[in-house]
Coordinates of C-alpha atoms in Angstrom, one line a residue:
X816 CA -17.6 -19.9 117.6
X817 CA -17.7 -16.2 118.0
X818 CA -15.2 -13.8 118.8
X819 CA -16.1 -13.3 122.3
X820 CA -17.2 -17.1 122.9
X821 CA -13.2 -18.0 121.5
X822 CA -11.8 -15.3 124.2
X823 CA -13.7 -17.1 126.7
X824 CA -13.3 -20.8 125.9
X825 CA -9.3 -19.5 126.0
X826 CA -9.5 -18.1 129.0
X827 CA -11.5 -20.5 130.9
X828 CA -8.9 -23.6 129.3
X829 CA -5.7 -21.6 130.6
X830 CA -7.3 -20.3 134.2
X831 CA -9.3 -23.0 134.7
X832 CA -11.5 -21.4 137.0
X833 CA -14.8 -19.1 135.8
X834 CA -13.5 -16.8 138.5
X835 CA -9.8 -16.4 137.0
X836 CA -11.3 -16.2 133.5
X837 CA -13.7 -13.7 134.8
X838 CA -11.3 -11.6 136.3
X839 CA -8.2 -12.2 133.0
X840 CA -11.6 -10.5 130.8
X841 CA -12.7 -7.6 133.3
X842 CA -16.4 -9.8 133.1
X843 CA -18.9 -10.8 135.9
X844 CA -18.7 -14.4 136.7
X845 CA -22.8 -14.8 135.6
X846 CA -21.8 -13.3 132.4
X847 CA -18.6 -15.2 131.0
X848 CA -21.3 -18.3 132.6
X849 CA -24.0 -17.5 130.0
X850 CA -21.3 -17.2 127.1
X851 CA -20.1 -20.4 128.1
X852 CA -23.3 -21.9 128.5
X853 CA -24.8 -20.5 124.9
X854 CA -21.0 -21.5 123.3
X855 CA -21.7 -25.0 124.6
X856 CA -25.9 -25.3 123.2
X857 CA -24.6 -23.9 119.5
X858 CA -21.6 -26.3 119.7
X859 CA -23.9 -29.5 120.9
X860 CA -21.8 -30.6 123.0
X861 CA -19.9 -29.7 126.4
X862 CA -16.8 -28.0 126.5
X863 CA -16.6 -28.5 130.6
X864 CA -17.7 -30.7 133.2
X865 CA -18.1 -29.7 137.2
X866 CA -15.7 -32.4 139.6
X867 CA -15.3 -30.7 143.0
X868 CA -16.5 -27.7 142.8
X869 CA -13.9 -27.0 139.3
X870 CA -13.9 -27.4 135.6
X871 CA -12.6 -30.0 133.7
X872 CA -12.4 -29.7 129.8
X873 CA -14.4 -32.5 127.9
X874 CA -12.2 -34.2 125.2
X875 CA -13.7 -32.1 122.9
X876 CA -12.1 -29.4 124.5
X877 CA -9.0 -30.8 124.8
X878 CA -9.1 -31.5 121.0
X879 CA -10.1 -27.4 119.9
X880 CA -7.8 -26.0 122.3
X881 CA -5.1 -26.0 120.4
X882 CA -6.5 -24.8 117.3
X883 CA -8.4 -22.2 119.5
X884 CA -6.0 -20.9 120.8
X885 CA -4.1 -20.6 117.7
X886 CA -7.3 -18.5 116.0
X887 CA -7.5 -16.4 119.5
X888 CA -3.8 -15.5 119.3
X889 CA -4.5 -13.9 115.6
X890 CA -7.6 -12.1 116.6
X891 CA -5.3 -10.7 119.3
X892 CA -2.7 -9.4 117.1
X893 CA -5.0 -7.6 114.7
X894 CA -7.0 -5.9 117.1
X895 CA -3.3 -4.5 117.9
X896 CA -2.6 -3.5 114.3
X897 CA -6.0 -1.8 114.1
X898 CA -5.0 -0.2 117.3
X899 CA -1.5 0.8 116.1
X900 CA -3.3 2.0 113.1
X901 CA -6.2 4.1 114.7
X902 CA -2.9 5.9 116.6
X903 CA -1.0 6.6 113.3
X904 CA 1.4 3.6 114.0
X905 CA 0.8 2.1 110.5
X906 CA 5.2 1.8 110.1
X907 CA 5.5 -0.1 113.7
X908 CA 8.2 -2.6 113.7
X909 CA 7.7 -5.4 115.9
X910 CA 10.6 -7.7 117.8
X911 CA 10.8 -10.6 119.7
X912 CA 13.8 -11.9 121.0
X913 CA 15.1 -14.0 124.1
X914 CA 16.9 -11.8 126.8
X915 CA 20.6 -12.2 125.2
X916 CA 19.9 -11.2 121.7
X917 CA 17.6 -8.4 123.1
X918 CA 20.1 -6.6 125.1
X919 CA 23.5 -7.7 123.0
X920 CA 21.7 -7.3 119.1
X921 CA 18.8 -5.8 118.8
X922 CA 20.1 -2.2 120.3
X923 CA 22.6 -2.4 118.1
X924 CA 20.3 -3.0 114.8
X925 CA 18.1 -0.4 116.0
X926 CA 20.4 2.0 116.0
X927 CA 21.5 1.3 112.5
X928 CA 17.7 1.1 111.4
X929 CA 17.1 4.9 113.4
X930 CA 19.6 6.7 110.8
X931 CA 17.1 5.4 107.9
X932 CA 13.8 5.6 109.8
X933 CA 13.6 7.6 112.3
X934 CA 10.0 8.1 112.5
X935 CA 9.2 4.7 112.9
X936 CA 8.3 3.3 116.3
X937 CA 10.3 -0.2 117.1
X938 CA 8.3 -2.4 119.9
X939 CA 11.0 -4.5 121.1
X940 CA 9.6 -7.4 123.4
X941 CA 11.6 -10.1 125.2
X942 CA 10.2 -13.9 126.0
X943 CA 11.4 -17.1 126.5
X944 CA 12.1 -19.0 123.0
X945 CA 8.4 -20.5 123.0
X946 CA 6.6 -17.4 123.1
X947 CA 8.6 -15.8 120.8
X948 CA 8.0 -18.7 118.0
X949 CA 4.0 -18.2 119.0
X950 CA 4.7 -14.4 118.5
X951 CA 6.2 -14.9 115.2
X952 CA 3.7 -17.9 114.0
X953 CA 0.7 -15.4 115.1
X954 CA 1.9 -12.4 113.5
X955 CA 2.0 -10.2 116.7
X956 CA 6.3 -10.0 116.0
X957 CA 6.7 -10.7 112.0
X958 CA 10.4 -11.1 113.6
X959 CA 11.7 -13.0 116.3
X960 CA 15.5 -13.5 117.5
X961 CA 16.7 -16.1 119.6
X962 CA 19.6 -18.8 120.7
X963 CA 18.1 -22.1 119.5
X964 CA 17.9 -23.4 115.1
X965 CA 16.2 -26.3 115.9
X966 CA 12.9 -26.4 113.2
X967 CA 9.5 -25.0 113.9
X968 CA 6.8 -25.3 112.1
X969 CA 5.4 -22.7 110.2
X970 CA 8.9 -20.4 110.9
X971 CA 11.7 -19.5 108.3
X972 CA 14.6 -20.1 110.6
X973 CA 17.6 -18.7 109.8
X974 CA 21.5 -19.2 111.7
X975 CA 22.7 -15.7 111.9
X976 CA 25.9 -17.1 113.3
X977 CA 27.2 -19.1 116.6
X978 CA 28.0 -17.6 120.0
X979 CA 30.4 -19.5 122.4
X980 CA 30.0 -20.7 125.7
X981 CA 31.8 -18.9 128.9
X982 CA 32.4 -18.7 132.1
X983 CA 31.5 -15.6 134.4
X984 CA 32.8 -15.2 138.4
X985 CA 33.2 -12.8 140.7
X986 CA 36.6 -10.8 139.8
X987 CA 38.0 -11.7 143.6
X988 CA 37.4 -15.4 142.6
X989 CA 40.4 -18.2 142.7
X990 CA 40.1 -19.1 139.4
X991 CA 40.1 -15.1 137.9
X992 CA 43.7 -15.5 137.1
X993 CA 43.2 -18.5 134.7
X994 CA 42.6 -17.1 131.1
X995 CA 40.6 -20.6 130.1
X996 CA 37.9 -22.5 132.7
X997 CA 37.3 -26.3 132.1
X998 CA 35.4 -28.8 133.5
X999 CA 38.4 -30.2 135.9
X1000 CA 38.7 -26.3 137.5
X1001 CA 35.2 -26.5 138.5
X1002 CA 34.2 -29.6 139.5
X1003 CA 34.8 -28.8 143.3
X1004 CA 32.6 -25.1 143.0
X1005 CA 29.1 -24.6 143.3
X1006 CA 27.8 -24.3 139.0
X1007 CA 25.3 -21.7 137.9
X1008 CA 23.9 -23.4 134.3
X1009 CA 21.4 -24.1 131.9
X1010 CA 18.9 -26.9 132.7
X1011 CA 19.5 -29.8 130.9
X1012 CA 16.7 -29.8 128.8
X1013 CA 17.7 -26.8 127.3
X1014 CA 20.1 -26.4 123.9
X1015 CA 23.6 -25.5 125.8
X1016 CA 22.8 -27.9 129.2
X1017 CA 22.3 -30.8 126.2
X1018 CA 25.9 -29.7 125.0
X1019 CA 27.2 -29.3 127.9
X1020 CA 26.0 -32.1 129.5
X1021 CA 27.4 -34.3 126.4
X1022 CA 31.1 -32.9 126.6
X1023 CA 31.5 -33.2 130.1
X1024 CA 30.4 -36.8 129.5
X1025 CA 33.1 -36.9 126.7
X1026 CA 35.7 -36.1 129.3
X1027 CA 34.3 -38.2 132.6
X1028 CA 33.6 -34.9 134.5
X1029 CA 29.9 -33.7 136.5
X1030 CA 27.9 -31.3 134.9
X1031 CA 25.6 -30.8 137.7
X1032 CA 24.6 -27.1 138.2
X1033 CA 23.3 -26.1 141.9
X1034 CA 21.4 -23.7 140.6
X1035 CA 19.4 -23.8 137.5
X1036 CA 18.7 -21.1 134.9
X1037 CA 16.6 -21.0 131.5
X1038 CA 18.0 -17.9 130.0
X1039 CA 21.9 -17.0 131.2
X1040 CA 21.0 -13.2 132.2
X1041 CA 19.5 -15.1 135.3
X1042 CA 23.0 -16.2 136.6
X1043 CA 24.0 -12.6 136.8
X1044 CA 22.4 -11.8 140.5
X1045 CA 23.9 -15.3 141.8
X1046 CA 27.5 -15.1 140.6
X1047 CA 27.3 -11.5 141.8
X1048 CA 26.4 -12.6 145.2
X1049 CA 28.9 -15.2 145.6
X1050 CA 27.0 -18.3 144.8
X1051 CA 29.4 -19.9 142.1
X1052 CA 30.6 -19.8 139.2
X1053 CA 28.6 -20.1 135.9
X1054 CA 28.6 -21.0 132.9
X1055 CA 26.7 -18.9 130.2
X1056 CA 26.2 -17.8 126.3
X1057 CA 28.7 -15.1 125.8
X1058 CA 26.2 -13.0 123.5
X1059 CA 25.4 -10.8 126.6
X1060 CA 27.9 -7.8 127.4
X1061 CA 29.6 -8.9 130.9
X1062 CA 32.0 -7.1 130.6
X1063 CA 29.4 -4.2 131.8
X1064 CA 28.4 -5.7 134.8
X1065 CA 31.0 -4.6 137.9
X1066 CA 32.9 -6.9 140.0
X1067 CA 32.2 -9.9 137.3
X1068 CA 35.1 -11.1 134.8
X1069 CA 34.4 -13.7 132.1
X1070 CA 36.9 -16.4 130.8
X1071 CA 36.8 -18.6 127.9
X1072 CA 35.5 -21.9 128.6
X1073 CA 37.2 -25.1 126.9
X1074 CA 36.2 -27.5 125.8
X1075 CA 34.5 -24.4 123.0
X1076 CA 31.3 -24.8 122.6
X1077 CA 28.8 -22.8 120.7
X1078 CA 25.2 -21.6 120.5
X1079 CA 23.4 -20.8 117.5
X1080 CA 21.8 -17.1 117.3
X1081 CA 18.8 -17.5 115.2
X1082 CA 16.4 -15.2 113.2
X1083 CA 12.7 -16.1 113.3
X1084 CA 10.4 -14.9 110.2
X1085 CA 6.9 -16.3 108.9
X1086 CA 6.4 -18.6 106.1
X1087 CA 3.4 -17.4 105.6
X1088 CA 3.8 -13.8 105.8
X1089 CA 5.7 -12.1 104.1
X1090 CA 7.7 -9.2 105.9
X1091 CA 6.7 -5.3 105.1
X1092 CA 9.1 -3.3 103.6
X1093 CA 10.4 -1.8 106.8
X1094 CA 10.3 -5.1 108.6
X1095 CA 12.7 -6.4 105.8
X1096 CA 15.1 -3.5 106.2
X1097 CA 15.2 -4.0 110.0
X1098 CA 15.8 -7.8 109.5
X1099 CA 18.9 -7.2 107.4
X1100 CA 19.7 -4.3 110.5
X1101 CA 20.0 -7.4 113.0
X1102 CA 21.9 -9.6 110.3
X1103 CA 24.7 -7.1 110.5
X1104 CA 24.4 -6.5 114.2
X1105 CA 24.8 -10.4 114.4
X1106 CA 27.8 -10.6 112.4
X1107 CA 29.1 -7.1 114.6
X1108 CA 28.2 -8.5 117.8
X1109 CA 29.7 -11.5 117.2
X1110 CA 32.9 -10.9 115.6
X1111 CA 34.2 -7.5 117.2
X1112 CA 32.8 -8.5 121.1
X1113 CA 33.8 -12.2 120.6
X1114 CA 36.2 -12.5 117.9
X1115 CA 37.3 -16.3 118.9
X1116 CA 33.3 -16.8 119.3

């Protein structure tokens, strides 16, 4: 495949419509049709099938996809370094990182990395753990921060430390007096938490098994910045990584939660790319803002 017949093969697999995948590339329908159409004759074989008026990948589809997609994700990122480049943006440093790290660490590390380069431009971009491993594996972010260790293939992953669980309520709430929140104090009020399919609902979920309680949130959340609008508005109470500064947000306090339990904080490199230079210095920058973060905002964390 070329370029162009990748870009639409991807597009047409994650729209699944020629119309969507028309409109994603800025292309006329009969156009991205005749790409697909020639893609499929050089191939000799179908990538799509017509059922009800809407395509349906072949399993020979299903089977390049992922591969595709992988390729397409590279070709993405260097048409942005050549971009970067035409610009004069050759010392770019690139950053992905889930919402906590992003607005607790990364600041912090870029301050430190300012006072030795401050020329350089920083892209900072925040996405959900999945993306930011893609970002990483691809390239497009030789750096990714998140809250989750668990292997990935392809990434150096490396524990920068462990931030504790917490609980966050409205500062008018009953239990605002209490210095410590447990399982027992809340198992009559309405729980803002993870899913349990994520890394801290898994913990969570375990120790309140541990200690015959309910871990039953009312209202789910992915990433804990999302709690922030519902405790604010009197939903509940929540429980949440305590990497994020709370103490900034007005009318909400934060208590310890017991039983303690901790998330990892977790820096993402390539094993197969080695960092720049100026990538390296900024990935020692959001070591020590780890290790700040950590022990000065949550010393018992």
């Amino acid at each position: 495949m070329q370029a162009r017949q990748l870009e639409v093969f991807c597009m047409v697999m994650r729209c699944g419509t020629v119309t969507g995948a028309a409109q994603m590339l800025n292309i006329s329908q009969p156009a991205l049709s005749q790409i697909l159409m020639h893609t499929e004759d050089q191939l000799g074989f179908k990538l799509f099938t017509r059922l009800k008026g809407k395509l349906v990948p072949t399993q020979e589809a299903e089977e390049l996809y992922p591969e595709a997609e992988r390729i397409f994700a590279e070709i993405g990122a260097l048409r942005r370094r050549t971009t970067d480049m035409r610009f004069g943006r050759t010392g770019l440093i690139r950053i992905a990182a889930s919402a906590p790290p992003a607005m607790a660490i990364v600041p912090k590390a870029f301050s430190a990395f300012r006072e030795v380069h401050p020329e350089i431009v920083v892209r900072s971009l925040i996405a959900p753990l999945d993306n930011v491993v893609e970002m990483v594996r691809s390239g497009d972010a030789p750096i990714g921060i998140v809250m989750n260790n668990t292997p990935q293939h392809g990434i150096q992953v490396e524990t920068l430390g462990n931030a504790a669980l917490i609980c966050i309520m409205p500062d008018d709430h009953r239990l605002a007096g209490k210095d410590a929140i447990g399982f027992a104090d809340i198992q009559n009020e309405p729980l803002i938490s993870y899913r349990i399919d994520t890394l801290p609902g898994q913990l969570l979920a375990s120790a309140a098994e541990a200690e015959n309680n309910a871990f039953n949130p009312v209202i789910e959340i992915d990433i804990s910045i999302t709690a922030l609008p519902f405790v604010r508005d009197g939903f509940g109470v929540a429980i949440v990584d305590g990497l994020l500064p709370w103490e900034q947000f007005p009318g909400l306090v934060r208590r310890t939660f017991l039983p303690r339990l901790t998330v990892p904080v977790a820096l993402l490199t390539s094993k197969d790319r080695p960092l720049t230079p100026n990538h390296a210095i900024m990935r020692d920058c959001l070591r020590n803002a780890c290790l700040k973060v950590l022990q000065i905002d949550h010393p018992t964390s």
